[in-house]
């Protein structure tokens, strides 16, 4: 009898360790090569971070705004929210990304997926800028974004009008994206810091409905850290996402930055059953991102922080979320990268 118990305990331990021993390869679906001052740690550091952390593919974009160091500020701020100085639209961010990727070997380039971001989403000229960049760098760009529309305090700090995901300038960009088979990564907050309802949801739902041939990746599922500081957790987010995923097959969800907690994991760090069921129901519509900005020493840590949630999913679904779904959303009518 003791031997039987010992064998059973051993089998249980092996089984448990098998779950714990799952190792994932990742696609980072949301990475900024530069920070809000258009500075970067550089491609060698990013390549090392990818090699050290089993990150096989990276969406790489710039930052569409630059933070101003105001004449009256004696010290340069470290982040866009560091002081009250403006941020301004900065198109050269795309040139920085293009230059960095162009210096890679042909084999290295296969692992990078550049997205165009350096345009003002309020400017109806922006579609022409995107077309120029497509013409200047043929075959380079694989998506558009991250587009900054409603984005916490950054919206108020950015020079000009408040960008909306459903304005005429963005409508022109969605048409261009569909014509060129490019997905659009869109930051559009679902609500404000104080409203406990989906205040701004129509701003992203209207484009989803009106542009069924455009693939939309909703950054952070419409949430943000700043919203959470004031509201903790949005109770309406899960039912809203469920309805939208049911209604719009062109909608994909980026789980980076502000979604892991307090949504995917509870206060004890345990995966929430309702979110597990949602991802299982739509296994090809979710993807991971680090959302790092210009520094890459934490990119592996950010992606691995999702492992406990991935481990709660069926293994095939987990591997889609960790790696494959981002690659699939790039494809459209093209051959998918491996």
mmCIF file of C-alpha atoms in Angstrom:
data_model
loop_
_atom_site.group_PDB
_atom_site.id
_atom_site.type_symbol
_atom_site.label_atom_id
_atom_site.label_comp_id
_atom_site.label_asym_id
_atom_site.label_seq_id
_atom_site.Cartn_x
_atom_site.Cartn_y
_atom_site.Cartn_z
ATOM 1 C CA UNK A 1 0.000 0.000 0.000
ATOM 2 C CA UNK A 2 2.727 2.546 0.794
ATOM 3 C CA UNK A 3 4.360 1.710 -2.535
ATOM 4 C CA UNK A 4 1.047 2.338 -4.318
ATOM 5 C CA UNK A 5 0.727 5.691 -2.595
ATOM 6 C CA UNK A 6 4.305 6.514 -3.515
ATOM 7 C CA UNK A 7 3.711 5.681 -7.172
ATOM 8 C CA UNK A 8 0.503 7.717 -7.186
ATOM 9 C CA UNK A 9 2.273 10.679 -5.598
ATOM 10 C CA UNK A 10 5.064 10.404 -8.160
ATOM 11 C CA UNK A 11 2.599 10.326 -11.056
ATOM 12 C CA UNK A 12 0.785 13.345 -9.618
ATOM 13 C CA UNK A 13 4.058 15.227 -9.267
ATOM 14 C CA UNK A 14 5.059 14.389 -12.833
ATOM 15 C CA UNK A 15 1.667 15.484 -14.077
ATOM 16 C CA UNK A 16 1.829 18.743 -12.123
ATOM 17 C CA UNK A 17 5.373 19.467 -13.223
ATOM 18 C CA UNK A 18 4.293 18.887 -16.807
ATOM 19 C CA UNK A 19 1.816 21.761 -16.490
ATOM 20 C CA UNK A 20 4.361 23.958 -14.741
ATOM 21 C CA UNK A 21 7.004 23.044 -17.293
ATOM 22 C CA UNK A 22 5.113 24.541 -20.232
ATOM 23 C CA UNK A 23 7.475 26.851 -22.056
ATOM 24 C CA UNK A 24 6.182 29.334 -24.559
ATOM 25 C CA UNK A 25 7.679 31.084 -27.517
ATOM 26 C CA UNK A 26 6.253 34.552 -27.957
ATOM 27 C CA UNK A 27 5.261 37.122 -30.481
ATOM 28 C CA UNK A 28 5.359 40.610 -29.008
ATOM 29 C CA UNK A 29 2.377 42.273 -30.660
ATOM 30 C CA UNK A 30 3.025 45.715 -29.183
ATOM 31 C CA UNK A 31 6.535 47.157 -28.867
ATOM 32 C CA UNK A 32 7.780 50.721 -29.314
ATOM 33 C CA UNK A 33 11.348 50.995 -30.577
ATOM 34 C CA UNK A 34 11.662 54.544 -29.206
ATOM 35 C CA UNK A 35 10.384 56.384 -26.146
ATOM 36 C CA UNK A 36 8.517 59.694 -25.922
ATOM 37 C CA UNK A 37 11.769 61.545 -26.666
ATOM 38 C CA UNK A 38 12.371 59.381 -29.753
ATOM 39 C CA UNK A 39 15.343 57.715 -28.058
ATOM 40 C CA UNK A 40 16.098 54.002 -27.949
ATOM 41 C CA UNK A 41 18.411 51.506 -26.297
ATOM 42 C CA UNK A 42 19.055 50.212 -29.806
ATOM 43 C CA UNK A 43 18.650 47.141 -31.921
ATOM 44 C CA UNK A 44 21.484 45.089 -30.320
ATOM 45 C CA UNK A 45 19.719 45.259 -26.944
ATOM 46 C CA UNK A 46 16.390 44.321 -28.524
ATOM 47 C CA UNK A 47 17.908 41.374 -30.387
ATOM 48 C CA UNK A 48 19.516 40.136 -27.167
ATOM 49 C CA UNK A 49 16.233 40.445 -25.272
ATOM 50 C CA UNK A 50 14.476 38.442 -27.976
ATOM 51 C CA UNK A 51 17.118 35.696 -27.956
ATOM 52 C CA UNK A 52 17.183 35.489 -24.152
ATOM 53 C CA UNK A 53 13.398 35.253 -23.771
ATOM 54 C CA UNK A 54 12.194 33.065 -26.676
ATOM 55 C CA UNK A 55 10.594 36.031 -28.454
ATOM 56 C CA UNK A 56 10.462 34.938 -32.081
ATOM 57 C CA UNK A 57 8.504 37.825 -33.604
ATOM 58 C CA UNK A 58 8.095 41.500 -32.746
ATOM 59 C CA UNK A 59 5.707 44.190 -33.880
ATOM 60 C CA UNK A 60 8.003 47.218 -33.958
ATOM 61 C CA UNK A 61 6.745 50.785 -34.134
ATOM 62 C CA UNK A 62 7.788 54.262 -33.143
ATOM 63 C CA UNK A 63 5.924 56.681 -30.891
ATOM 64 C CA UNK A 64 3.718 59.082 -32.864
ATOM 65 C CA UNK A 65 4.348 62.010 -30.531
ATOM 66 C CA UNK A 66 7.424 63.620 -28.990
ATOM 67 C CA UNK A 67 7.385 65.176 -25.538
ATOM 68 C CA UNK A 68 8.478 68.814 -25.486
ATOM 69 C CA UNK A 69 11.209 69.919 -23.063
ATOM 70 C CA UNK A 70 9.769 73.295 -22.221
ATOM 71 C CA UNK A 71 11.948 76.375 -22.008
ATOM 72 C CA UNK A 72 10.812 76.961 -18.411
ATOM 73 C CA UNK A 73 11.669 73.442 -17.197
ATOM 74 C CA UNK A 74 15.204 73.147 -15.750
ATOM 75 C CA UNK A 75 15.190 69.343 -15.957
ATOM 76 C CA UNK A 76 14.034 67.228 -18.860
ATOM 77 C CA UNK A 77 11.008 65.097 -17.927
ATOM 78 C CA UNK A 78 11.407 61.326 -18.050
ATOM 79 C CA UNK A 79 7.913 60.564 -19.349
ATOM 80 C CA UNK A 80 5.113 62.345 -21.183
ATOM 81 C CA UNK A 81 3.300 62.898 -17.863
ATOM 82 C CA UNK A 82 6.402 64.289 -16.131
ATOM 83 C CA UNK A 83 5.213 67.900 -16.433
ATOM 84 C CA UNK A 84 2.627 70.025 -18.228
ATOM 85 C CA UNK A 85 4.612 70.636 -21.415
ATOM 86 C CA UNK A 86 2.979 69.614 -24.682
ATOM 87 C CA UNK A 87 3.589 66.578 -26.804
ATOM 88 C CA UNK A 88 3.517 67.088 -30.571
ATOM 89 C CA UNK A 89 3.005 64.800 -33.569
ATOM 90 C CA UNK A 90 6.331 63.484 -34.847
ATOM 91 C CA UNK A 91 6.441 61.817 -38.268
ATOM 92 C CA UNK A 92 10.189 61.099 -38.213
ATOM 93 C CA UNK A 93 9.524 58.267 -35.766
ATOM 94 C CA UNK A 94 8.738 56.070 -38.793
ATOM 95 C CA UNK A 95 12.094 56.929 -40.375
ATOM 96 C CA UNK A 96 13.885 55.862 -37.176
ATOM 97 C CA UNK A 97 12.123 52.487 -37.253
ATOM 98 C CA UNK A 98 12.736 52.004 -40.971
ATOM 99 C CA UNK A 99 16.444 52.797 -40.568
ATOM 100 C CA UNK A 100 16.833 50.340 -37.692
ATOM 101 C CA UNK A 101 15.096 47.494 -39.504
ATOM 102 C CA UNK A 102 16.929 48.152 -42.787
ATOM 103 C CA UNK A 103 20.279 47.512 -41.067
ATOM 104 C CA UNK A 104 19.265 43.984 -40.028
ATOM 105 C CA UNK A 105 20.294 40.907 -41.960
ATOM 106 C CA UNK A 106 17.699 39.298 -44.200
ATOM 107 C CA UNK A 107 17.251 36.481 -41.678
ATOM 108 C CA UNK A 108 16.786 38.907 -38.765
ATOM 109 C CA UNK A 109 14.238 40.965 -40.672
ATOM 110 C CA UNK A 110 11.921 37.972 -40.886
ATOM 111 C CA UNK A 111 11.301 38.346 -37.139
ATOM 112 C CA UNK A 112 10.362 42.045 -37.246
ATOM 113 C CA UNK A 113 7.015 43.447 -38.338
ATOM 114 C CA UNK A 114 7.162 47.257 -38.666
ATOM 115 C CA UNK A 115 4.002 49.331 -38.142
ATOM 116 C CA UNK A 116 3.583 52.932 -39.320
ATOM 117 C CA UNK A 117 2.608 55.329 -36.540
ATOM 118 C CA UNK A 118 4.030 58.793 -37.250
ATOM 119 C CA UNK A 119 0.934 60.755 -38.234
ATOM 120 C CA UNK A 120 -1.691 63.033 -36.725
ATOM 121 C CA UNK A 121 -5.015 61.139 -36.554
ATOM 122 C CA UNK A 122 -6.882 64.472 -36.795
ATOM 123 C CA UNK A 123 -5.264 65.428 -40.093
ATOM 124 C CA UNK A 124 -6.974 64.336 -43.319
ATOM 125 C CA UNK A 125 -3.538 64.575 -44.964
ATOM 126 C CA UNK A 126 -2.348 61.623 -42.864
ATOM 127 C CA UNK A 127 -3.540 58.996 -45.316
ATOM 128 C CA UNK A 128 -1.292 60.628 -47.917
ATOM 129 C CA UNK A 129 1.650 60.522 -45.509
ATOM 130 C CA UNK A 130 1.057 56.800 -44.964
ATOM 131 C CA UNK A 131 0.913 56.204 -48.712
ATOM 132 C CA UNK A 132 4.188 58.109 -49.161
ATOM 133 C CA UNK A 133 5.853 55.928 -46.530
ATOM 134 C CA UNK A 134 4.534 52.805 -48.231
ATOM 135 C CA UNK A 135 6.005 54.050 -51.506
ATOM 136 C CA UNK A 136 9.333 55.111 -49.968
ATOM 137 C CA UNK A 137 9.847 51.750 -48.228
ATOM 138 C CA UNK A 138 8.151 49.175 -50.452
ATOM 139 C CA UNK A 139 7.481 45.881 -48.730
ATOM 140 C CA UNK A 140 8.611 47.101 -45.301
ATOM 141 C CA UNK A 141 5.435 48.099 -43.471
ATOM 142 C CA UNK A 142 3.132 45.354 -42.224
ATOM 143 C CA UNK A 143 0.613 47.376 -40.226
ATOM 144 C CA UNK A 144 -0.524 50.779 -38.986
ATOM 145 C CA UNK A 145 -0.256 51.877 -35.369
ATOM 146 C CA UNK A 146 -0.181 52.248 -32.498
ATOM 147 C CA UNK A 147 -2.587 55.062 -33.385
ATOM 148 C CA UNK A 148 -3.097 57.379 -30.416
ATOM 149 C CA UNK A 149 -6.714 58.524 -30.221
ATOM 150 C CA UNK A 150 -8.178 58.834 -26.709
ATOM 151 C CA UNK A 151 -5.219 58.121 -24.448
ATOM 152 C CA UNK A 152 -5.549 59.315 -20.832
ATOM 153 C CA UNK A 153 -3.675 62.507 -19.967
ATOM 154 C CA UNK A 154 -1.615 62.251 -23.144
ATOM 155 C CA UNK A 155 -4.718 63.361 -25.046
ATOM 156 C CA UNK A 156 -4.910 66.589 -23.073
ATOM 157 C CA UNK A 157 -1.161 67.202 -23.378
ATOM 158 C CA UNK A 158 -0.956 66.656 -27.137
ATOM 159 C CA UNK A 159 -1.122 69.783 -29.283
ATOM 160 C CA UNK A 160 -4.295 70.197 -31.306
ATOM 161 C CA UNK A 161 -7.773 68.717 -31.150
ATOM 162 C CA UNK A 162 -8.726 65.537 -29.320
ATOM 163 C CA UNK A 163 -8.294 62.620 -31.752
ATOM 164 C CA UNK A 164 -11.223 60.247 -32.205
ATOM 165 C CA UNK A 165 -11.124 56.824 -33.770
ATOM 166 C CA UNK A 166 -14.248 57.640 -35.788
ATOM 167 C CA UNK A 167 -13.265 60.953 -37.363
ATOM 168 C CA UNK A 168 -12.937 61.610 -41.093
ATOM 169 C CA UNK A 169 -9.131 61.534 -41.088
ATOM 170 C CA UNK A 170 -9.129 58.047 -39.571
ATOM 171 C CA UNK A 171 -11.853 56.922 -41.989
ATOM 172 C CA UNK A 172 -9.460 57.641 -44.867
ATOM 173 C CA UNK A 173 -6.751 55.643 -43.074
ATOM 174 C CA UNK A 174 -9.038 52.636 -42.568
ATOM 175 C CA UNK A 175 -9.818 52.586 -46.292
ATOM 176 C CA UNK A 176 -6.088 52.755 -47.069
ATOM 177 C CA UNK A 177 -5.390 49.965 -44.567
ATOM 178 C CA UNK A 178 -7.957 47.704 -46.228
ATOM 179 C CA UNK A 179 -6.604 48.472 -49.708
ATOM 180 C CA UNK A 180 -3.083 47.546 -48.574
ATOM 181 C CA UNK A 181 -4.097 44.586 -46.409
ATOM 182 C CA UNK A 182 -2.662 46.186 -43.243
ATOM 183 C CA UNK A 183 -4.036 45.667 -39.722
ATOM 184 C CA UNK A 184 -4.561 48.767 -37.556
ATOM 185 C CA UNK A 185 -3.444 48.816 -33.901
ATOM 186 C CA UNK A 186 -5.647 51.433 -32.265
ATOM 187 C CA UNK A 187 -5.496 52.972 -28.800
ATOM 188 C CA UNK A 188 -8.990 54.211 -27.988
ATOM 189 C CA UNK A 189 -9.985 54.371 -24.334
ATOM 190 C CA UNK A 190 -13.371 52.826 -23.637
ATOM 191 C CA UNK A 191 -14.186 55.427 -20.986
ATOM 192 C CA UNK A 192 -12.805 58.340 -19.008
ATOM 193 C CA UNK A 193 -11.165 58.285 -15.603
ATOM 194 C CA UNK A 194 -14.466 58.829 -13.795
ATOM 195 C CA UNK A 195 -17.384 57.566 -15.892
ATOM 196 C CA UNK A 196 -18.442 54.032 -14.901
ATOM 197 C CA UNK A 197 -19.869 53.261 -18.337
ATOM 198 C CA UNK A 198 -18.565 52.691 -21.847
ATOM 199 C CA UNK A 199 -18.541 56.433 -22.555
ATOM 200 C CA UNK A 200 -16.300 56.364 -25.645
ATOM 201 C CA UNK A 201 -17.215 52.937 -27.008
ATOM 202 C CA UNK A 202 -19.051 54.347 -30.079
ATOM 203 C CA UNK A 203 -15.774 55.897 -31.242
ATOM 204 C CA UNK A 204 -14.272 52.462 -31.930
ATOM 205 C CA UNK A 205 -17.475 50.535 -32.586
ATOM 206 C CA UNK A 206 -18.454 52.777 -35.492
ATOM 207 C CA UNK A 207 -15.233 52.039 -37.463
ATOM 208 C CA UNK A 208 -15.557 48.325 -36.703
ATOM 209 C CA UNK A 209 -19.055 48.347 -38.150
ATOM 210 C CA UNK A 210 -18.313 50.614 -41.116
ATOM 211 C CA UNK A 211 -15.003 48.996 -42.165
ATOM 212 C CA UNK A 212 -15.552 45.229 -42.063
ATOM 213 C CA UNK A 213 -12.595 44.662 -44.411
ATOM 214 C CA UNK A 214 -10.144 46.382 -42.050
ATOM 215 C CA UNK A 215 -8.570 44.297 -39.275
ATOM 216 C CA UNK A 216 -8.551 46.201 -35.978
ATOM 217 C CA UNK A 217 -6.335 45.369 -32.997
ATOM 218 C CA UNK A 218 -7.776 47.157 -29.959
ATOM 219 C CA UNK A 219 -4.850 48.131 -27.734
ATOM 220 C CA UNK A 220 -5.337 47.075 -24.105
ATOM 221 C CA UNK A 221 -9.012 46.287 -24.837
ATOM 222 C CA UNK A 222 -9.737 49.981 -24.325
ATOM 223 C CA UNK A 223 -8.343 50.093 -20.785
ATOM 224 C CA UNK A 224 -5.386 51.936 -19.278
ATOM 225 C CA UNK A 225 -3.421 52.193 -16.051
ATOM 226 C CA UNK A 226 -4.706 55.727 -15.525
ATOM 227 C CA UNK A 227 -8.324 54.569 -15.708
ATOM 228 C CA UNK A 228 -7.528 51.843 -13.171
ATOM 229 C CA UNK A 229 -6.000 54.350 -10.752
ATOM 230 C CA UNK A 230 -9.402 56.013 -10.523
ATOM 231 C CA UNK A 231 -11.817 53.130 -11.141
ATOM 232 C CA UNK A 232 -9.844 49.979 -10.192
ATOM 233 C CA UNK A 233 -11.748 47.586 -12.485
ATOM 234 C CA UNK A 234 -14.414 48.172 -15.135
ATOM 235 C CA UNK A 235 -17.236 45.707 -14.486
ATOM 236 C CA UNK A 236 -18.736 46.328 -17.902
ATOM 237 C CA UNK A 237 -15.562 45.428 -19.819
ATOM 238 C CA UNK A 238 -16.068 41.646 -20.042
ATOM 239 C CA UNK A 239 -19.695 41.723 -21.297
ATOM 240 C CA UNK A 240 -18.824 44.553 -23.686
ATOM 241 C CA UNK A 241 -15.874 42.643 -25.160
ATOM 242 C CA UNK A 242 -17.989 39.502 -25.449
ATOM 243 C CA UNK A 243 -20.661 41.330 -27.436
ATOM 244 C CA UNK A 244 -18.118 43.052 -29.671
ATOM 245 C CA UNK A 245 -16.208 39.857 -30.450
ATOM 246 C CA UNK A 246 -19.516 38.220 -31.333
ATOM 247 C CA UNK A 247 -20.517 41.135 -33.561
ATOM 248 C CA UNK A 248 -17.249 42.046 -35.313
ATOM 249 C CA UNK A 249 -15.060 39.313 -36.785
ATOM 250 C CA UNK A 250 -12.531 42.036 -37.740
ATOM 251 C CA UNK A 251 -11.802 42.815 -34.056
ATOM 252 C CA UNK A 252 -8.702 41.495 -32.270
ATOM 253 C CA UNK A 253 -7.620 42.232 -28.702
ATOM 254 C CA UNK A 254 -4.141 43.256 -27.562
ATOM 255 C CA UNK A 255 -3.745 42.134 -23.926
ATOM 256 C CA UNK A 256 -0.730 44.321 -23.144
ATOM 257 C CA UNK A 257 -0.067 46.806 -20.346
ATOM 258 C CA UNK A 258 -3.311 47.160 -18.376
ATOM 259 C CA UNK A 259 -5.282 43.970 -19.056
ATOM 260 C CA UNK A 260 -3.360 41.313 -17.111
ATOM 261 C CA UNK A 261 -4.340 42.861 -13.805
ATOM 262 C CA UNK A 262 -7.044 43.457 -12.741
ATOM 263 C CA UNK A 263 -8.792 41.506 -15.527
ATOM 264 C CA UNK A 264 -7.050 38.265 -16.527
ATOM 265 C CA UNK A 265 -5.759 37.694 -12.974
ATOM 266 C CA UNK A 266 -7.505 38.353 -9.675
ATOM 267 C CA UNK A 267 -6.048 40.002 -6.578
ATOM 268 C CA UNK A 268 -4.299 36.750 -5.605
ATOM 269 C CA UNK A 269 -2.770 36.357 -9.066
ATOM 270 C CA UNK A 270 -5.147 33.532 -10.005
ATOM 271 C CA UNK A 271 -6.600 33.424 -13.535
ATOM 272 C CA UNK A 272 -10.223 34.549 -13.656
ATOM 273 C CA UNK A 273 -12.498 31.814 -14.964
ATOM 274 C CA UNK A 274 -14.727 34.176 -16.955
ATOM 275 C CA UNK A 275 -11.742 35.492 -18.924
ATOM 276 C CA UNK A 276 -10.425 31.983 -19.519
ATOM 277 C CA UNK A 277 -13.809 31.083 -21.023
ATOM 278 C CA UNK A 278 -13.818 34.207 -23.196
ATOM 279 C CA UNK A 279 -10.394 33.452 -24.663
ATOM 280 C CA UNK A 280 -11.335 29.781 -25.163
ATOM 281 C CA UNK A 281 -14.463 30.901 -27.001
ATOM 282 C CA UNK A 282 -12.465 33.217 -29.297
ATOM 283 C CA UNK A 283 -9.081 31.456 -29.387
ATOM 284 C CA UNK A 284 -7.740 33.315 -32.434
ATOM 285 C CA UNK A 285 -8.643 36.864 -31.401
ATOM 286 C CA UNK A 286 -6.256 37.600 -28.509
ATOM 287 C CA UNK A 287 -2.527 38.387 -28.520
ATOM 288 C CA UNK A 288 0.193 39.446 -26.094
ATOM 289 C CA UNK A 289 2.348 42.552 -26.075
ATOM 290 C CA UNK A 290 4.958 44.066 -23.804
ATOM 291 C CA UNK A 291 4.235 47.725 -24.690
ATOM 292 C CA UNK A 292 7.797 48.661 -23.736
ATOM 293 C CA UNK A 293 8.987 52.060 -24.941
ATOM 294 C CA UNK A 294 12.564 52.332 -26.153
ATOM 295 C CA UNK A 295 14.114 50.111 -23.442
ATOM 296 C CA UNK A 296 14.083 46.336 -23.752
ATOM 297 C CA UNK A 297 15.518 44.902 -20.537
ATOM 298 C CA UNK A 298 11.994 44.147 -19.222
ATOM 299 C CA UNK A 299 10.404 42.833 -22.415
ATOM 300 C CA UNK A 300 10.807 39.179 -21.406
ATOM 301 C CA UNK A 301 9.470 39.822 -17.916
ATOM 302 C CA UNK A 302 6.396 41.552 -19.335
ATOM 303 C CA UNK A 303 5.556 38.679 -21.677
ATOM 304 C CA UNK A 304 6.290 35.953 -19.117
ATOM 305 C CA UNK A 305 3.943 37.670 -16.670
ATOM 306 C CA UNK A 306 1.103 36.207 -18.768
ATOM 307 C CA UNK A 307 2.315 32.620 -18.283
ATOM 308 C CA UNK A 308 0.017 31.826 -15.349
ATOM 309 C CA UNK A 309 -2.976 32.838 -17.450
ATOM 310 C CA UNK A 310 -1.679 30.922 -20.470
ATOM 311 C CA UNK A 311 -1.189 27.831 -18.295
ATOM 312 C CA UNK A 312 -4.899 27.912 -17.414
ATOM 313 C CA UNK A 313 -5.848 27.686 -21.100
ATOM 314 C CA UNK A 314 -5.788 24.525 -23.210
ATOM 315 C CA UNK A 315 -2.248 24.235 -24.493
ATOM 316 C CA UNK A 316 -3.145 24.760 -28.141
ATOM 317 C CA UNK A 317 -5.071 27.931 -27.330
ATOM 318 C CA UNK A 318 -2.271 29.186 -25.081
ATOM 319 C CA UNK A 319 0.283 28.850 -27.856
ATOM 320 C CA UNK A 320 -1.973 30.730 -30.259
ATOM 321 C CA UNK A 321 -2.301 33.611 -27.802
ATOM 322 C CA UNK A 322 1.412 33.618 -26.948
ATOM 323 C CA UNK A 323 2.711 33.524 -30.511
ATOM 324 C CA UNK A 324 0.546 32.549 -33.450
ATOM 325 C CA UNK A 325 -2.428 34.926 -33.345
ATOM 326 C CA UNK A 326 -0.308 38.010 -33.954
ATOM 327 C CA UNK A 327 1.266 36.391 -36.989
ATOM 328 C CA UNK A 328 -2.144 35.350 -38.288
ATOM 329 C CA UNK A 329 -3.587 38.874 -38.027
ATOM 330 C CA UNK A 330 -0.727 40.126 -40.208
ATOM 331 C CA UNK A 331 -1.590 37.731 -42.969
ATOM 332 C CA UNK A 332 -4.850 38.841 -44.494
ATOM 333 C CA UNK A 333 -4.528 37.543 -48.044
ATOM 334 C CA UNK A 334 -0.760 37.104 -47.708
ATOM 335 C CA UNK A 335 1.268 34.056 -46.720
ATOM 336 C CA UNK A 336 1.729 33.963 -42.953
ATOM 337 C CA UNK A 337 5.228 34.239 -41.451
ATOM 338 C CA UNK A 338 6.408 31.179 -39.533
#
